[in-house]
Structures are given as C-alpha cells and as structure tokens.
Tab-separated table of C-alpha atoms in Angstrom:
chain	number	residue	atom	x	y	z
A	24	MET	CA	1.983	-1.228	-14.700
A	25	SER	CA	0.918	-3.020	-11.535
A	26	LEU	CA	0.271	-1.529	-8.123
A	27	THR	CA	3.066	-3.144	-6.111
A	28	SER	CA	4.350	-3.293	-2.546
A	29	VAL	CA	7.657	-4.743	-1.391
A	30	GLY	CA	8.682	-4.841	2.237
A	31	LEU	CA	9.816	-6.553	5.387
A	32	ASN	CA	8.700	-6.172	8.986
A	33	HIS	CA	9.095	-7.534	12.518
A	34	GLN	CA	7.316	-10.734	11.465
A	35	THR	CA	9.540	-11.522	8.480
A	36	ALA	CA	12.969	-10.222	9.486
A	37	PRO	CA	15.029	-9.748	12.667
A	38	VAL	CA	16.272	-6.297	13.650
A	39	SER	CA	19.748	-7.162	12.322
A	40	ILE	CA	18.235	-7.317	8.819
A	41	ARG	CA	15.684	-4.523	9.239
A	42	GLU	CA	18.369	-2.036	10.231
A	43	LYS	CA	20.281	-2.743	7.013
A	44	LEU	CA	17.243	-1.853	4.894
A	45	ALA	CA	15.968	1.097	6.933
A	46	PHE	CA	15.854	4.615	5.482
A	47	ALA	CA	16.955	7.485	7.688
A	48	ALA	CA	14.612	10.482	7.600
A	49	GLN	CA	17.253	12.730	6.044
A	50	VAL	CA	17.806	10.419	3.042
A	51	LEU	CA	14.157	9.546	2.443
A	52	PRO	CA	13.418	12.334	-0.097
A	53	GLN	CA	16.517	11.427	-2.106
A	54	ALA	CA	15.674	7.720	-1.899
A	55	VAL	CA	12.062	8.004	-3.059
A	56	GLN	CA	13.104	10.259	-5.965
A	57	SER	CA	15.796	7.772	-6.938
A	58	LEU	CA	13.226	4.975	-6.917
A	59	ALA	CA	10.722	6.934	-9.005
A	60	ASP	CA	13.455	7.640	-11.571
A	61	GLU	CA	13.776	3.921	-12.335
A	62	ALA	CA	12.625	3.050	-15.865
A	63	GLN	CA	10.018	0.528	-14.688
A	64	ILE	CA	8.632	2.668	-11.837
A	65	ASN	CA	6.015	5.401	-12.360
A	66	GLU	CA	5.063	6.293	-8.765
A	67	ALA	CA	6.686	5.573	-5.398
A	68	LEU	CA	6.337	5.932	-1.626
A	69	ILE	CA	8.646	4.609	1.114
A	70	LEU	CA	7.499	3.845	4.669
A	71	SER	CA	10.395	3.193	7.071
A	72	THR	CA	9.915	2.653	10.827
A	73	CYS	CA	11.659	0.663	13.547
A	74	ASN	CA	9.455	-2.336	12.735
A	75	ARG	CA	9.115	-2.161	8.953
A	76	THR	CA	10.473	-0.899	5.661
A	77	GLU	CA	7.897	-0.909	2.865
A	78	ILE	CA	7.906	0.414	-0.673
A	79	TYR	CA	4.654	1.123	-2.493
A	80	ALA	CA	4.968	1.683	-6.226
A	81	VAL	CA	3.226	1.681	-9.562
A	82	GLY	CA	5.673	-0.468	-11.441
A	83	GLU	CA	7.397	-3.817	-11.616
A	84	ALA	CA	8.122	-5.646	-8.340
A	85	ASP	CA	11.459	-6.976	-9.628
A	86	ALA	CA	12.582	-3.425	-10.362
A	87	VAL	CA	11.696	-2.376	-6.808
A	88	VAL	CA	13.626	-5.285	-5.273
A	89	ASP	CA	16.669	-4.628	-7.463
A	90	TRP	CA	16.640	-0.929	-6.574
A	91	LEU	CA	16.294	-1.669	-2.844
A	92	ALA	CA	19.328	-3.968	-2.941
A	93	ARG	CA	21.380	-1.464	-4.963
A	94	PHE	CA	20.477	1.493	-2.774
A	95	HIS	CA	21.603	-0.305	0.379
A	96	GLN	CA	24.498	-2.042	-1.400
A	97	ILE	CA	23.341	-5.509	-0.362
A	98	PRO	CA	23.139	-8.530	-2.703
A	99	THR	CA	19.574	-9.153	-3.842
A	100	GLN	CA	19.716	-12.825	-2.831
A	101	GLU	CA	20.636	-11.793	0.715
A	102	ILE	CA	17.427	-9.839	1.271
A	103	LEU	CA	14.916	-11.854	-0.786
A	104	PRO	CA	14.155	-14.437	1.965
A	105	TYR	CA	12.909	-11.649	4.235
A	106	LEU	CA	10.760	-9.744	1.734
A	107	TYR	CA	7.059	-9.936	1.025
A	108	ILE	CA	6.012	-8.917	-2.484
A	109	GLN	CA	2.391	-8.039	-3.199
A	110	ASN	CA	0.434	-6.818	-6.204
A	111	ASP	CA	-2.822	-4.971	-6.830
A	112	ALA	CA	-5.512	-6.150	-4.359
A	113	GLN	CA	-2.889	-7.533	-1.964
A	114	THR	CA	-1.122	-4.176	-1.917
A	115	VAL	CA	-4.331	-2.257	-1.268
A	116	ARG	CA	-5.348	-4.609	1.538
A	117	HIS	CA	-1.899	-4.453	3.108
A	118	ALA	CA	-1.792	-0.640	3.068
A	119	PHE	CA	-5.215	-0.484	4.727
A	120	ARG	CA	-4.212	-3.043	7.404
A	121	VAL	CA	-0.946	-1.257	8.154
A	122	SER	CA	-2.674	2.111	8.615
A	123	CYS	CA	-5.137	0.585	11.098
A	124	GLY	CA	-2.410	-1.049	13.174
A	125	LEU	CA	-3.570	-4.550	12.233
A	126	ASP	CA	-0.102	-5.475	10.968
A	127	SER	CA	1.777	-3.887	13.891
A	128	MET	CA	3.644	-5.524	16.741
A	129	VAL	CA	1.148	-3.729	18.991
A	130	LEU	CA	-2.254	-4.596	17.532
A	131	GLY	CA	-4.145	-1.369	16.923
A	132	GLU	CA	-1.265	0.939	17.889
A	133	PRO	CA	-1.823	4.497	16.598
A	134	GLN	CA	1.759	5.618	15.983
A	135	ILE	CA	1.983	3.914	12.595
A	136	LEU	CA	-0.706	6.235	11.222
A	137	GLY	CA	1.435	9.292	11.940
A	138	GLN	CA	4.445	7.599	10.366
A	139	LEU	CA	2.392	6.787	7.277
A	140	LYS	CA	1.232	10.403	7.011
A	141	ASP	CA	4.879	11.503	7.144
A	142	ALA	CA	5.742	9.057	4.345
A	143	VAL	CA	2.892	10.417	2.205
A	144	ARG	CA	4.059	13.993	2.848
A	145	VAL	CA	7.643	13.202	1.810
A	146	ALA	CA	6.457	11.476	-1.378
A	147	GLN	CA	4.157	14.386	-2.232
A	148	GLU	CA	6.912	16.941	-1.667
A	149	SER	CA	9.279	14.817	-3.765
A	150	GLY	CA	6.769	14.636	-6.616
A	151	THR	CA	6.649	10.821	-6.689
A	152	LEU	CA	2.891	10.403	-6.236
A	153	ASP	CA	0.487	10.484	-9.160
A	154	SER	CA	-3.181	9.558	-9.436
A	155	THR	CA	-2.971	5.909	-8.336
A	156	LEU	CA	-0.827	6.153	-5.193
A	157	ASN	CA	-2.322	9.500	-4.286
A	158	MET	CA	-5.798	7.976	-4.288
A	159	LEU	CA	-4.586	4.815	-2.537
A	160	PHE	CA	-3.240	6.743	0.407
A	161	GLN	CA	-6.192	9.124	0.549
A	162	ARG	CA	-8.356	6.020	0.912
A	163	THR	CA	-5.826	4.446	3.314
A	164	LEU	CA	-5.972	7.370	5.743
A	165	ALA	CA	-9.766	7.476	5.479
A	166	VAL	CA	-10.036	3.747	6.219
A	167	ALA	CA	-7.810	4.143	9.290
A	168	LYS	CA	-10.049	6.914	10.596
A	169	ASP	CA	-13.218	4.880	10.019
A	170	VAL	CA	-11.799	1.750	11.668
A	171	ARG	CA	-10.646	3.652	14.749
A	172	THR	CA	-13.978	5.473	14.960
A	173	HIS	CA	-16.271	2.475	14.518
A	174	THR	CA	-14.305	-0.375	16.132
A	175	ALA	CA	-12.444	-0.913	19.410
A	176	VAL	CA	-9.309	-2.217	17.724
A	177	GLY	CA	-7.126	0.457	19.324
A	178	GLU	CA	-8.584	0.168	22.818
A	179	GLN	CA	-6.644	-1.483	25.625
A	180	SER	CA	-3.557	-1.581	23.420
A	181	VAL	CA	-0.224	-1.648	25.167
A	182	SER	CA	2.002	0.771	23.289
A	183	MET	CA	5.738	0.410	22.878
A	184	ALA	CA	6.127	3.343	25.253
A	185	ALA	CA	4.006	1.742	27.979
A	186	ALA	CA	5.769	-1.572	27.425
A	187	SER	CA	9.106	0.132	28.088
A	188	VAL	CA	8.020	0.995	31.631
A	189	LYS	CA	6.639	-2.498	32.195
A	190	LEU	CA	9.934	-4.022	31.067
A	191	ALA	CA	11.931	-1.757	33.380
A	192	GLU	CA	9.724	-2.829	36.287
A	193	GLN	CA	10.760	-6.434	35.744
A	194	ILE	CA	14.299	-5.438	36.740
A	195	PHE	CA	13.705	-2.513	39.103
A	196	PRO	CA	10.582	-2.755	41.298
A	197	ASN	CA	10.305	0.985	42.023
A	198	ILE	CA	10.563	3.445	39.143
A	199	GLU	CA	10.522	6.252	41.716
A	200	ASP	CA	14.029	5.291	42.852
A	201	LEU	CA	15.586	5.330	39.377
A	202	ASN	CA	17.617	7.735	37.269
A	203	VAL	CA	16.511	7.510	33.630
A	204	LEU	CA	18.485	8.616	30.570
A	205	PHE	CA	16.762	9.193	27.230
A	206	ILE	CA	19.021	9.280	24.167
A	207	GLY	CA	17.385	11.198	21.348
A	208	ALA	CA	14.485	13.628	21.406
A	209	GLY	CA	12.199	12.406	18.627
A	210	GLU	CA	8.608	11.215	18.749
A	211	MET	CA	9.354	7.756	20.140
A	212	ILE	CA	11.565	9.081	22.937
A	213	GLU	CA	8.972	11.709	23.809
A	214	LEU	CA	6.288	9.018	24.101
A	215	VAL	CA	8.487	6.772	26.258
A	216	ALA	CA	9.655	9.686	28.409
A	217	THR	CA	6.060	10.735	29.022
A	218	TYR	CA	5.234	7.289	30.401
A	219	PHE	CA	8.294	7.252	32.629
A	220	ALA	CA	7.600	10.817	33.819
A	221	ALA	CA	4.128	9.740	34.922
A	222	ARG	CA	5.816	7.301	37.351
A	223	ALA	CA	7.954	10.109	38.810
A	224	PRO	CA	11.512	8.708	38.628
A	225	ARG	CA	14.119	10.398	40.805
A	226	ARG	CA	15.882	12.026	37.871
A	227	MET	CA	15.551	12.174	34.087
A	228	THR	CA	17.985	13.418	31.451
A	229	VAL	CA	17.460	13.912	27.719
A	230	ALA	CA	20.663	13.623	25.690
A	231	ASN	CA	20.485	14.800	22.100
A	232	ARG	CA	22.657	15.954	19.213
A	233	THR	CA	21.278	19.498	19.647
A	234	LEU	CA	20.960	20.857	23.170
A	235	ALA	CA	17.992	23.105	22.346
A	236	ARG	CA	15.779	20.158	21.392
A	237	ALA	CA	16.899	18.231	24.492
A	238	GLN	CA	16.046	21.203	26.689
A	239	GLU	CA	12.659	21.576	25.024
A	240	LEU	CA	11.732	17.985	25.838
A	241	SER	CA	13.201	18.035	29.351
A	242	THR	CA	11.105	21.118	30.137
A	243	LYS	CA	7.974	19.201	29.191
A	244	LEU	CA	8.929	16.341	31.494
A	245	GLY	CA	9.126	18.438	34.651
A	246	SER	CA	11.485	19.981	37.170
A	247	ASN	CA	13.386	16.737	37.784
A	248	ALA	CA	14.528	16.561	34.137
A	249	ASP	CA	17.573	18.135	32.519
A	250	ALA	CA	19.333	18.124	29.158
A	251	ALA	CA	22.727	17.039	27.829
A	252	LEU	CA	24.613	16.627	24.575
A	253	LEU	CA	25.397	13.209	23.094
A	254	SER	CA	29.089	13.981	23.478
A	255	ALA	CA	28.636	13.868	27.263
A	256	LEU	CA	27.416	10.244	27.315
A	257	PRO	CA	30.745	8.593	28.299
A	258	ASP	CA	31.003	10.884	31.316
A	259	ILE	CA	27.406	10.627	32.582
A	260	MET	CA	26.313	7.102	31.638
A	261	HIS	CA	27.237	5.586	35.018
A	262	ALA	CA	24.688	7.785	36.805
A	263	TYR	CA	21.664	6.115	35.205
A	264	ASP	CA	19.797	2.923	35.992
A	265	VAL	CA	17.649	3.012	32.851
A	266	VAL	CA	18.808	4.036	29.372
A	267	VAL	CA	16.300	4.311	26.520
A	268	SER	CA	17.638	5.186	23.086
A	269	SER	CA	15.926	6.007	19.799
A	270	THR	CA	17.779	8.200	17.316
A	271	ALA	CA	18.102	8.327	13.541
A	272	SER	CA	21.841	7.602	13.655
A	273	GLN	CA	23.128	5.144	11.076
A	274	LEU	CA	25.893	3.973	13.454
A	275	PRO	CA	25.783	2.893	17.129
A	276	ILE	CA	25.949	5.767	19.598
A	277	VAL	CA	26.647	3.683	22.693
A	278	GLY	CA	29.459	1.160	22.487
A	279	LYS	CA	30.297	-1.801	24.669
A	280	GLY	CA	33.295	0.031	26.136
A	281	VAL	CA	31.138	2.925	27.368
A	282	ILE	CA	28.746	0.603	29.185
A	283	GLU	CA	31.567	-1.530	30.551
A	284	ALA	CA	33.201	1.569	32.057
A	285	ALA	CA	29.869	2.772	33.426
A	286	LEU	CA	29.207	-0.586	35.137
A	287	LYS	CA	32.611	-0.454	36.842
A	288	ARG	CA	31.838	3.011	38.214
A	289	ARG	CA	28.457	1.712	39.358
A	290	ARG	CA	30.244	-1.147	41.135
A	291	ASN	CA	28.301	-3.560	38.926
A	292	LYS	CA	24.905	-2.240	39.926
A	293	PRO	CA	22.691	-3.385	37.006
A	294	MET	CA	21.648	-1.197	34.097
A	295	PHE	CA	18.519	-1.611	31.984
A	296	LEU	CA	19.086	-0.542	28.359
A	297	LEU	CA	16.303	-0.378	25.803
A	298	ASP	CA	17.281	0.232	22.179
A	299	LEU	CA	14.222	1.231	20.154
A	300	ALA	CA	16.199	2.453	17.143
A	301	VAL	CA	16.564	0.823	13.737
A	302	PRO	CA	19.469	0.816	12.898
A	303	ARG	CA	20.446	0.078	16.483
A	304	ASP	CA	21.903	2.796	18.724
A	305	ILE	CA	23.549	0.414	21.218
A	306	GLU	CA	26.143	-2.127	20.157
A	307	PRO	CA	24.688	-5.669	20.422
A	308	GLN	CA	27.844	-6.818	22.262
A	309	VAL	CA	26.611	-4.867	25.305
A	310	SER	CA	24.345	-7.842	26.025
A	311	ASP	CA	27.475	-9.883	26.788
A	312	LEU	CA	28.092	-7.815	29.942
A	313	SER	CA	26.717	-9.607	33.005
A	314	ASP	CA	25.038	-6.587	34.630
A	315	ALA	CA	23.743	-4.969	31.466
A	316	PHE	CA	20.182	-5.920	30.487
A	317	LEU	CA	19.878	-4.909	26.839
A	318	TYR	CA	16.570	-5.178	24.966
A	319	THR	CA	15.621	-4.233	21.404
A	320	VAL	CA	12.248	-3.716	19.749
A	321	ASP	CA	12.150	-7.435	18.914
A	322	ASP	CA	12.286	-8.291	22.629
A	323	MET	CA	9.082	-6.386	23.337
A	324	THR	CA	6.667	-8.883	21.761
A	325	ASP	CA	5.440	-10.668	24.895
A	326	ILE	CA	4.770	-7.444	26.742
A	327	VAL	CA	2.994	-5.608	23.950
A	328	ASN	CA	0.782	-8.647	23.367
A	329	THR	CA	-0.908	-8.011	26.708
A	330	GLY	CA	-4.619	-7.525	26.059
A	331	LYS	CA	-4.250	-8.831	22.532
A	332	GLU	CA	-7.174	-11.251	22.780
A	333	SER	CA	-9.708	-8.516	23.457
A	334	ARG	CA	-8.357	-6.424	20.582
A	335	GLN	CA	-8.453	-9.363	18.179
A	336	LYS	CA	-12.251	-9.498	18.448
A	337	ALA	CA	-12.413	-5.879	17.339
A	338	ALA	CA	-9.807	-6.611	14.666
A	339	ALA	CA	-12.174	-9.077	12.988
A	340	GLN	CA	-14.698	-6.261	12.561
A	341	ALA	CA	-11.950	-4.007	11.224
A	342	GLU	CA	-10.878	-6.663	8.702
A	343	SER	CA	-14.437	-6.828	7.385
A	344	MET	CA	-14.512	-3.048	6.917
A	345	ILE	CA	-11.181	-3.177	5.138
A	346	GLU	CA	-12.397	-5.821	2.662
A	347	GLU	CA	-15.275	-3.546	1.663
A	348	ARG	CA	-12.887	-0.635	1.124
A	349	VAL	CA	-10.525	-2.827	-0.916
A	350	VAL	CA	-13.366	-3.679	-3.311
A	351	ASP	CA	-14.250	0.020	-3.594
A	352	PHE	CA	-10.676	0.964	-4.443
A	353	LEU	CA	-10.290	-1.801	-7.017
A	354	GLU	CA	-13.504	-0.668	-8.711
A	355	TRP	CA	-12.146	2.894	-8.824
A	356	GLN	CA	-8.853	1.603	-10.224
A	357	LYS	CA	-10.665	-0.422	-12.883
A	358	SER	CA	-12.714	2.600	-13.895
A	359	ARG	CA	-9.472	4.546	-14.379
A	360	GLU	CA	-8.406	2.062	-17.055
A	361	THR	CA	-11.127	3.425	-19.386
A	362	VAL	CA	-10.067	7.070	-18.958
A	363	PRO	CA	-7.612	7.082	-21.920
A	364	LEU	CA	-10.239	5.420	-24.140
A	365	ILE	CA	-12.865	7.968	-23.128
A	366	ARG	CA	-10.403	10.780	-23.816
A	367	HIS	CA	-9.605	9.413	-27.281
A	368	LEU	CA	-13.295	8.914	-28.024
A	369	ARG	CA	-14.097	12.505	-27.097
A	370	ASP	CA	-11.128	13.801	-29.081
A	371	ASP	CA	-12.331	11.857	-32.128
A	372	GLY	CA	-15.838	13.277	-31.736
A	373	GLU	CA	-14.439	16.780	-31.375
A	374	ARG	CA	-12.428	16.403	-34.610
A	375	ALA	CA	-15.553	15.253	-36.430
A	376	ARG	CA	-17.522	18.205	-35.070
A	377	ARG	CA	-14.912	20.734	-36.162
A	378	TYR	CA	-14.646	19.165	-39.622
A	379	VAL	CA	-18.354	19.336	-40.416
A	380	LEU	CA	-18.653	22.780	-38.801
A	381	ALA	CA	-15.878	24.118	-41.061
A	382	ASN	CA	-17.676	22.712	-44.111
A	383	ALA	CA	-20.954	24.307	-42.994
A	384	LEU	CA	-19.345	27.719	-42.500
A	385	ARG	CA	-17.813	27.559	-45.979
A	386	ARG	CA	-21.205	26.760	-47.524
A	387	LEU	CA	-22.845	29.625	-45.639
A	388	ALA	CA	-20.111	31.968	-46.818
A	389	GLY	CA	-20.757	30.716	-50.382
A	390	GLY	CA	-24.401	31.718	-50.164
A	391	MET	CA	-26.052	28.329	-49.601
A	392	PRO	CA	-29.395	28.627	-47.765
A	393	PRO	CA	-29.030	28.033	-43.985
A	394	GLU	CA	-31.687	25.310	-43.982
A	395	GLU	CA	-29.756	23.298	-46.572
A	396	VAL	CA	-26.468	23.878	-44.733
A	397	LEU	CA	-27.979	22.560	-41.478
A	398	GLU	CA	-29.403	19.530	-43.262
A	399	ARG	CA	-26.033	18.679	-44.814
A	400	LEU	CA	-24.243	19.302	-41.486
A	401	SER	CA	-26.524	16.926	-39.608
A	402	VAL	CA	-26.169	14.180	-42.225
A	403	GLN	CA	-22.409	14.567	-42.445
A	404	LEU	CA	-21.963	14.561	-38.626
A	405	THR	CA	-24.196	11.501	-38.269
A	406	ASN	CA	-22.235	9.614	-40.923
A	407	LYS	CA	-18.900	10.479	-39.328
A	408	LEU	CA	-19.936	9.491	-35.782
A	409	LEU	CA	-21.537	6.216	-36.893
A	410	HIS	CA	-18.908	5.211	-39.443
A	411	ALA	CA	-16.616	3.350	-37.007
A	412	PRO	CA	-19.273	1.217	-35.226
A	413	THR	CA	-21.063	0.492	-38.541
A	414	LYS	CA	-17.820	-0.635	-40.186
A	415	ALA	CA	-16.986	-2.859	-37.191
A	416	LEU	CA	-20.431	-4.506	-37.274
A	417	ASN	CA	-20.221	-5.185	-41.039
A	418	GLN	CA	-16.813	-6.881	-40.899
A	419	GLY	CA	-16.660	-10.670	-41.241
A	420	GLN	CA	-19.151	-13.285	-42.395
A	421	ALA	CA	-20.810	-13.950	-39.030
A	422	PRO	CA	-21.816	-11.296	-36.503
A	423	ASP	CA	-19.626	-10.901	-33.407
A	424	ARG	CA	-22.192	-11.395	-30.643
A	425	GLU	CA	-20.116	-9.560	-28.031
A	426	LEU	CA	-19.690	-6.597	-30.374
A	427	VAL	CA	-23.403	-6.619	-31.262
A	428	ASP	CA	-24.383	-6.651	-27.596
A	429	ALA	CA	-21.872	-3.897	-26.779
A	430	VAL	CA	-23.137	-1.588	-29.562
A	431	ALA	CA	-26.748	-2.247	-28.585
A	432	ARG	CA	-25.927	-1.452	-24.968
A	433	ILE	CA	-23.936	1.704	-25.798
A	434	TYR	CA	-26.628	3.150	-28.079
A	435	HIS	CA	-29.566	1.851	-25.994
A	436	LEU	CA	-30.932	-0.118	-28.969
A	437	ASP	CA	-33.602	-2.759	-28.773
A	438	GLN	CA	-31.907	-6.147	-29.294
A	439	ALA	CA	-34.431	-7.237	-31.928
A	440	ASP	CA	-33.758	-4.080	-33.928
A	441	SER	CA	-30.004	-4.615	-33.705
A	442	ASP	CA	-30.353	-8.222	-34.926
A	443	GLU	CA	-32.370	-7.133	-37.972
A	444	SER	CA	-29.779	-4.518	-38.901
A	445	ILE	CA	-27.024	-7.101	-39.426
C-alpha cells in the first residue's frame, strides 16, 4: 500500500469549508481508529488545526477521501475540489514542510509543531501507527528541529497571536484603554492573551466552559484579569471592546442577537471581534452589524505576512535541507520492502540447517564415525543452500544476464568464473 496524505488548508479552502471537515479534539481518537479500521487502510494519523485538516495513511487515497466524506456526512463531490491528494515522496515532503512551518499562513510559525506532536500522540495512543508512519513522524519531528536550529526560517515571524494585537490597533489606537474578553482557555487563547497582557489593557476577562481553567489563565495574566463562565456571555458582552474567541465547540457560541444587544447597550460604540476557531465560534451574520468588526483566521493573511520576505530567504535553505531528508526517508522505505524477503530467506536457511542437523544426530546415534557424519552434514547443507540458485541458473536455453549478475554479486563470484559455470 502507498504512503498517502489527503488534506485541505487555508490555501485550498475557505474557513466555511475547513470548519465542516475539522475534527474536534474529543472525537479525534475515535476518528483515527475508525479510519484505521477501513479495509484499505493499514496506518493512520489525523492533523486538525484552525488552518488545516490532513490525514496521513498507509493505504489507498480513494479510501481516505471516501471515509472523510462519510465521517463528516458530506458528499464526496462537495469536498473534492478543495482537497490535495499526495503519495509517497510528495507525502513525505509535505509532512516535513508542514512541521517546519513552511506550509503555514505564518511562514515559520512554531505552533504547528506542537499540534503535530499532539496528533502523533493521539495516533500512538489509539494504536494506529505502525512502522511506516511511526518512522515518518520521527523523521518529521527531527527535520523540524534541524531546520529551526540551522536556519532563520522562524525568526521575525509574526504569529497569529501578535497579529491579533496589530489588527485590534487598526480599530482602537490605544490598547491600554480597552476591555478585552477572551472566550476559551486553550493554547491559542493563552498565546493571544499573553500578547494583549503585555500591552496592559484596562481589563481582561477569560470566559470558559469550566471556571477553574478560566481562573487559572486569568491568574497568569495579572491582577487586572478575572474569570467567567460561558453562560455569562449575554450579560457581560457589552462591557468589552475586544472579543477574541477560540474554543473547540462544534456550534457557534456567540450569536448575532447577543452582539446586537451588546452594541445597543454600548450605544453603538464599536466592537472588535476575532474568531480564531474552526468551526467558527461567532456567527458569520455578526459581520452584518454596522459597529461590529468581525475577523476570522482567513482575514489575518496580510498582517501575518509582515516580514515574509526576510523569512523566505531562510525558507529556501530549509527547503534544501528537507529535500535531503526526503531522499533519506525514501531510501529507508525502499530498504523496508526487502525485509519480508530477508525473513523468508533466513527461515528457509534455518529449516535446511535443522533438517541436516537432525540427520547428523541420527547417524551419530547409530554409531557412524563423527568425521563421516560431519562430512555428510557439510555436503548435504551445501547442496540444500545452493539448490535454489543453481536450479534458477540452469533453467532455460539462454542465460538470464540479470540473474547471472545478481548471483555473482550475492556470492561475490568473479564474473569470468560465473560465465564458465553456465
């Protein structure tokens, strides 16, 4: 079976499509096990972030696409235009590029590496990795480390978190005068909140499904931060100038009606809303409200591209390193193809050894002199081990030159001697 990858990302599909094919963290173990149970799939790993959903598998690409459509209950033809499908070397190269941030919206961004490690962990715990994918992602993580150590591809990168502050500054000139609400308490929100906290806004609140996690993050942010439950959002939304949301919810958390009511209580003072979740946390219809400035991850492109030119020079060096590692992996993969043959060859040799040894022990038990037993054993073992190659060489009227060369190479025979023996 082929090494295959099937996916879509911010370059091939809008957020409205990406959110339909995203995998929530809580369903990922079930999903990857379901995929690996498919008849034409031997190994599987699923990487799902706000900017991409990718499936890596040892199996048939068509089977992966069909499963993806069935799992999300979407017609296959509806998703095909947005998918990229890659095999073997393309898959290896893509995995390496993704881990290094070369395929990210933010060139060189480091967050994708942590997300990839999480995907590997889930697949390992679910028992869906075997030798091929396990080695691929061992090499993938090693390549990412080497690229970040030996190139400047990650330097001067503008992260999604930093871009969030820059975007807010386009609407509100002074972050210090703002009240900021963070919805969710995961890694992305923590990164964004850290950047906002560094600019010392007037007030910050973390709203989360569990209050304990919200309090934990608000404590890290400082004395001007507090915590709230998601259920309190309709009552407190009007108090905030900036709302940043990133949860794992499969349905919108903030509806148009909530924002409309909040704007009325704010007497139409503008609100900046940044939805970094996939699927989206904030209903898209919020953008229809005149004083609501709603942005999604797809709106961040221009900002995160700041400094891209300088990073692209380093990216060229990274691409060269990746090509070398791709060749190394493909050579390893090719060598694995001979493992079953080597195993069968050794098993055949072991059977021959046991057979002649059993005969020798019987002769010794029958009183035959040891010297004669050893002589017979050596002749019999030689005949058994050389029977198959000798028979193959003697078949047909004309010698098979490839077979002759192979036997000569395997047994380190002089070519002239091998020619005379035919």
